[in-house]
Tab-separated table of C-alpha atoms in Angstrom:
chain	number	residue	atom	x	y	z
A	1	ASP	CA	0.000	0.000	0.000
A	2	ALA	CA	1.197	3.513	-0.777
A	3	LYS	CA	2.450	5.392	2.267
A	4	THR	CA	1.309	8.736	3.681
A	5	THR	CA	3.273	11.139	5.871
A	6	GLN	CA	1.557	13.495	8.298
A	7	PRO	CA	2.866	15.728	11.095
A	8	ASN	CA	2.518	14.103	14.507
A	9	SER	CA	0.657	17.060	15.961
A	10	MET	CA	-0.727	20.497	15.155
A	11	GLU	CA	-2.284	23.249	17.181
A	12	SER	CA	-4.987	25.728	16.258
A	13	ASN	CA	-7.121	28.407	17.829
A	14	GLU	CA	-10.867	28.210	17.970
A	15	GLU	CA	-12.728	29.801	15.039
A	16	GLU	CA	-9.579	29.968	12.916
A	17	PRO	CA	-8.989	27.880	9.764
A	18	VAL	CA	-6.842	24.759	10.040
A	19	HIS	CA	-4.810	23.235	7.228
A	20	LEU	CA	-3.773	19.638	7.852
A	21	PRO	CA	-1.125	18.453	5.361
A	22	CYS	CA	-0.504	14.962	4.019
A	23	ASN	CA	2.323	13.844	1.747
A	24	HIS	CA	1.847	10.786	-0.462
A	25	SER	CA	4.642	10.909	-3.018
A	26	THR	CA	4.209	7.264	-4.055
A	27	ILE	CA	0.493	7.585	-4.820
A	28	SER	CA	-0.662	5.709	-7.908
A	29	GLY	CA	-2.983	7.135	-10.513
A	30	THR	CA	-5.992	5.218	-9.222
A	31	ASP	CA	-5.552	5.748	-5.466
A	32	TYR	CA	-8.297	7.696	-3.745
A	33	ILE	CA	-7.348	10.033	-0.870
A	34	HIS	CA	-9.524	9.534	2.197
A	35	TRP	CA	-9.565	11.465	5.466
A	36	TYR	CA	-10.970	10.109	8.691
A	37	ARG	CA	-10.805	11.573	12.178
A	38	GLN	CA	-11.002	9.971	15.592
A	39	LEU	CA	-12.375	11.952	18.488
A	40	PRO	CA	-11.388	10.916	22.026
A	41	SER	CA	-13.011	7.654	23.122
A	42	GLN	CA	-14.704	7.145	19.765
A	43	GLY	CA	-14.123	5.168	16.606
A	44	PRO	CA	-12.852	6.873	13.457
A	45	GLU	CA	-15.300	9.029	11.531
A	46	TYR	CA	-15.301	9.590	7.769
A	47	VAL	CA	-14.539	13.193	6.820
A	48	ILE	CA	-14.020	13.448	3.075
A	49	HIS	CA	-12.395	11.790	0.079
A	50	GLY	CA	-11.271	12.687	-3.417
A	51	LEU	CA	-9.327	11.513	-6.455
A	52	THR	CA	-8.027	14.500	-8.432
A	53	SER	CA	-10.281	17.501	-7.970
A	54	ASN	CA	-10.768	19.529	-4.812
A	55	VAL	CA	-13.790	18.450	-2.792
A	56	ASN	CA	-16.064	20.232	-0.341
A	57	ASN	CA	-18.634	18.915	2.087
A	58	ARG	CA	-20.319	20.162	5.234
A	59	MET	CA	-17.400	19.065	7.420
A	60	ALA	CA	-14.336	20.145	5.495
A	61	SER	CA	-12.599	20.799	2.190
A	62	LEU	CA	-9.957	18.649	0.546
A	63	ALA	CA	-7.339	20.340	-1.607
A	64	ILE	CA	-5.335	17.972	-3.812
A	65	ALA	CA	-2.066	19.067	-5.412
A	66	GLU	CA	-1.924	18.990	-9.185
A	67	ASP	CA	0.675	16.190	-9.152
A	68	ARG	CA	-1.348	14.393	-6.438
A	69	LYS	CA	1.761	13.914	-4.313
A	70	SER	CA	0.208	15.843	-1.454
A	71	SER	CA	-3.157	16.956	-0.140
A	72	THR	CA	-4.512	19.258	2.546
A	73	LEU	CA	-7.583	18.869	4.703
A	74	ILE	CA	-9.069	22.261	5.484
A	75	LEU	CA	-11.313	22.949	8.446
A	76	HIS	CA	-12.673	26.400	7.758
A	77	ARG	CA	-13.441	27.398	11.346
A	78	ALA	CA	-12.067	25.093	13.997
A	79	THR	CA	-14.184	24.388	17.052
A	80	LEU	CA	-13.274	22.611	20.263
A	81	ARG	CA	-15.196	19.591	18.934
A	82	ASP	CA	-12.714	19.306	16.066
A	83	ALA	CA	-9.940	18.258	18.440
A	84	ALA	CA	-9.097	14.754	17.236
A	85	VAL	CA	-6.553	12.570	15.469
A	86	TYR	CA	-6.833	13.088	11.715
A	87	TYR	CA	-5.853	10.249	9.394
A	88	CYS	CA	-4.938	10.614	5.725
A	89	ILE	CA	-5.424	7.278	3.926
A	90	LEU	CA	-4.801	6.122	0.374
A	91	ARG	CA	-7.306	3.600	-0.881
A	92	PRO	CA	-6.598	1.691	-4.101
A	93	SER	CA	-9.511	1.512	-6.498
A	94	GLY	CA	-10.478	-1.616	-8.388
A	95	GLY	CA	-10.667	-5.161	-7.055
A	96	GLY	CA	-8.479	-7.012	-4.586
A	97	SER	CA	-7.138	-4.725	-1.888
A	98	ASN	CA	-9.708	-2.001	-2.133
A	99	TYR	CA	-11.808	-2.918	0.879
A	100	LYS	CA	-9.530	-2.169	3.790
A	101	LEU	CA	-8.419	1.163	5.182
A	102	THR	CA	-4.708	1.369	6.024
A	103	PHE	CA	-4.281	3.855	8.874
A	104	GLY	CA	-1.010	5.509	9.871
A	105	LYS	CA	-0.499	7.345	13.157
A	106	GLY	CA	-2.297	10.471	11.968
A	107	THR	CA	-2.058	14.064	13.180
A	108	LEU	CA	-3.249	14.984	16.647
A	109	LEU	CA	-5.042	18.326	16.337
A	110	THR	CA	-5.356	20.435	19.466
A	111	VAL	CA	-7.793	23.350	19.378
A	112	ASN	CA	-7.236	26.140	21.884
A	113	PRO	CA	-10.184	28.203	23.164
B	1	ASP	CA	-31.150	5.509	13.075
B	2	ALA	CA	-28.758	3.477	15.221
B	3	GLY	CA	-25.156	3.578	14.200
B	4	VAL	CA	-22.684	0.744	14.593
B	5	THR	CA	-23.009	-0.859	18.019
B	6	GLN	CA	-20.409	-3.041	19.693
B	7	SER	CA	-20.538	-5.152	22.815
B	8	PRO	CA	-19.189	-5.354	25.379
B	9	THR	CA	-17.541	-1.954	25.805
B	10	HIS	CA	-14.818	-3.300	28.077
B	11	LEU	CA	-13.489	-6.783	28.726
B	12	ILE	CA	-10.740	-8.245	30.885
B	13	LYS	CA	-9.326	-11.678	30.104
B	14	THR	CA	-6.262	-13.683	31.090
B	15	ARG	CA	-3.611	-15.154	28.830
B	16	GLY	CA	-4.696	-18.302	27.022
B	17	GLN	CA	-8.394	-17.567	27.246
B	18	GLN	CA	-10.742	-17.060	24.334
B	19	VAL	CA	-12.912	-13.999	23.678
B	20	THR	CA	-15.877	-13.142	21.461
B	21	LEU	CA	-16.708	-9.571	20.494
B	22	ARG	CA	-19.962	-8.591	18.825
B	23	CYS	CA	-20.978	-5.968	16.311
B	24	SER	CA	-24.275	-4.790	14.866
B	25	PRO	CA	-23.836	-2.776	11.677
B	26	LYS	CA	-25.544	0.493	10.868
B	27	SER	CA	-29.084	-0.030	9.633
B	28	GLY	CA	-29.089	-0.965	5.949
B	29	HIS	CA	-25.406	-1.898	5.831
B	30	ASP	CA	-24.328	-5.338	4.665
B	31	THR	CA	-20.544	-5.342	5.072
B	32	VAL	CA	-18.592	-5.503	8.329
B	33	SER	CA	-14.883	-4.914	8.898
B	34	TRP	CA	-12.860	-5.403	12.065
B	35	TYR	CA	-9.821	-3.420	13.150
B	36	GLN	CA	-7.387	-3.615	16.067
B	37	GLN	CA	-6.063	-0.383	17.551
B	38	ALA	CA	-3.140	-0.529	19.966
B	39	LEU	CA	-2.535	2.429	22.257
B	40	GLY	CA	-1.081	5.387	20.366
B	41	GLN	CA	-1.393	3.693	16.981
B	42	GLY	CA	-3.834	3.866	14.099
B	43	PRO	CA	-6.323	1.029	13.582
B	44	GLN	CA	-5.018	-2.083	11.818
B	45	PHE	CA	-7.303	-4.041	9.484
B	46	ILE	CA	-8.100	-7.586	10.637
B	47	PHE	CA	-10.705	-8.779	8.106
B	48	GLN	CA	-13.915	-7.930	6.312
B	49	TYR	CA	-17.120	-9.938	5.943
B	50	TYR	CA	-19.705	-9.723	3.206
B	51	GLU	CA	-22.508	-12.188	2.454
B	52	GLU	CA	-21.398	-14.241	5.464
B	53	GLU	CA	-17.954	-14.851	3.993
B	54	GLU	CA	-14.521	-13.435	4.779
B	55	ARG	CA	-13.728	-11.258	1.793
B	56	GLN	CA	-10.331	-9.870	2.728
B	57	ARG	CA	-7.895	-10.455	5.578
B	58	GLY	CA	-5.090	-8.405	7.035
B	59	ASN	CA	-1.843	-9.640	8.536
B	60	PHE	CA	-3.291	-11.382	11.599
B	61	PRO	CA	-2.783	-14.983	12.735
B	62	ASP	CA	-5.416	-17.691	12.523
B	63	ARG	CA	-6.163	-17.152	16.219
B	64	PHE	CA	-8.323	-14.321	14.943
B	65	SER	CA	-11.502	-15.551	13.308
B	66	GLY	CA	-14.874	-14.114	12.551
B	67	HIS	CA	-18.377	-14.756	11.483
B	68	GLN	CA	-21.183	-12.835	9.848
B	69	PHE	CA	-24.797	-13.769	10.420
B	70	PRO	CA	-27.729	-13.530	7.981
B	71	ASN	CA	-28.847	-10.300	9.669
B	72	TYR	CA	-25.374	-8.853	8.834
B	73	SER	CA	-24.226	-8.703	12.457
B	74	SER	CA	-20.770	-10.064	13.115
B	75	GLU	CA	-18.539	-11.621	15.750
B	76	LEU	CA	-14.791	-11.482	16.193
B	77	ASN	CA	-13.233	-14.429	18.028
B	78	VAL	CA	-9.707	-14.464	19.394
B	79	ASN	CA	-8.272	-17.733	20.745
B	80	ALA	CA	-5.284	-18.322	23.002
B	81	LEU	CA	-5.072	-14.696	24.062
B	82	LEU	CA	-1.658	-13.073	24.370
B	83	LEU	CA	-0.723	-9.966	26.329
B	84	GLY	CA	-0.144	-8.244	22.986
B	85	ASP	CA	-3.794	-8.709	22.055
B	86	SER	CA	-4.700	-5.963	24.516
B	87	ALA	CA	-6.182	-3.226	22.351
B	88	LEU	CA	-9.302	-1.409	21.226
B	89	TYR	CA	-11.221	-3.552	18.723
B	90	LEU	CA	-13.241	-1.558	16.266
B	91	CYS	CA	-16.049	-2.693	14.030
B	92	ALA	CA	-16.957	-0.757	10.895
B	93	SER	CA	-19.861	-1.228	8.537
B	94	SER	CA	-20.458	-0.138	4.976
B	95	LEU	CA	-22.963	-0.647	2.210
B	96	LYS	CA	-22.075	-2.406	-1.041
B	97	ASP	CA	-23.413	0.480	-3.069
B	98	ARG	CA	-21.453	1.903	-5.983
B	99	LEU	CA	-21.261	5.413	-4.538
B	100	THR	CA	-20.822	4.749	-0.817
B	101	LYS	CA	-19.225	1.322	-0.476
B	102	TYR	CA	-15.818	2.710	0.422
B	103	ILE	CA	-17.079	4.856	3.292
B	104	GLN	CA	-16.869	2.957	6.546
B	105	TYR	CA	-18.829	3.809	9.691
B	106	PHE	CA	-17.137	2.827	12.938
B	107	GLY	CA	-18.457	1.832	16.317
B	108	ALA	CA	-16.926	3.090	19.557
B	109	GLY	CA	-15.056	-0.166	20.022
B	110	THR	CA	-14.466	-2.833	22.645
B	111	ARG	CA	-11.504	-2.275	24.959
B	112	LEU	CA	-9.868	-5.671	25.615
B	113	SER	CA	-7.321	-6.039	28.383
B	114	VAL	CA	-5.355	-9.277	28.616
B	115	LEU	CA	-3.658	-9.910	31.980
């Protein structure tokens, strides 16, 4: 599976935007980029995913570099409830290994009031 | 609409014992995956069940086995428990639909402690 690299931790202030980076230089042309987050004492929660184009949903935006070797999860206005571990995951498309999610250690986001 | 539910929430076992963890998927979902999460690490994929069969398996020994029932609920069994099996066990469900099948919904997990 292609590997992702994320900072161990990041800090933000409440109501400010947060940009969480992810490097995936070995991404293949058919790998989707998924983001999940895990709040304290909970299971991971789906945030957003994309292939080539930038994506927006009610939770966040995903900005994908033109060469697809990196991506950024954007939280437009961080709240205390956004404090969590954020995981960037590459998921191969097609048959075979496309069912599992391969998690790294993620980025621990701390949000200050 | 109930999400993914897991039972029990906590469990303490001793080395060599066997354990069974249970999972009820989100309403309408037909696929169940199991993950193991050690402290400070990301979840690691154990296996996935669909149509009552194991569809894909991660790098876990045969001591880890599972089952899916006709109502799509699932069990994870671990035999001959080792200290290293102490972890949070997460169940995730998804729907085999073209647009959403790769989005997994996780339960809160079962915390297993092996003494």
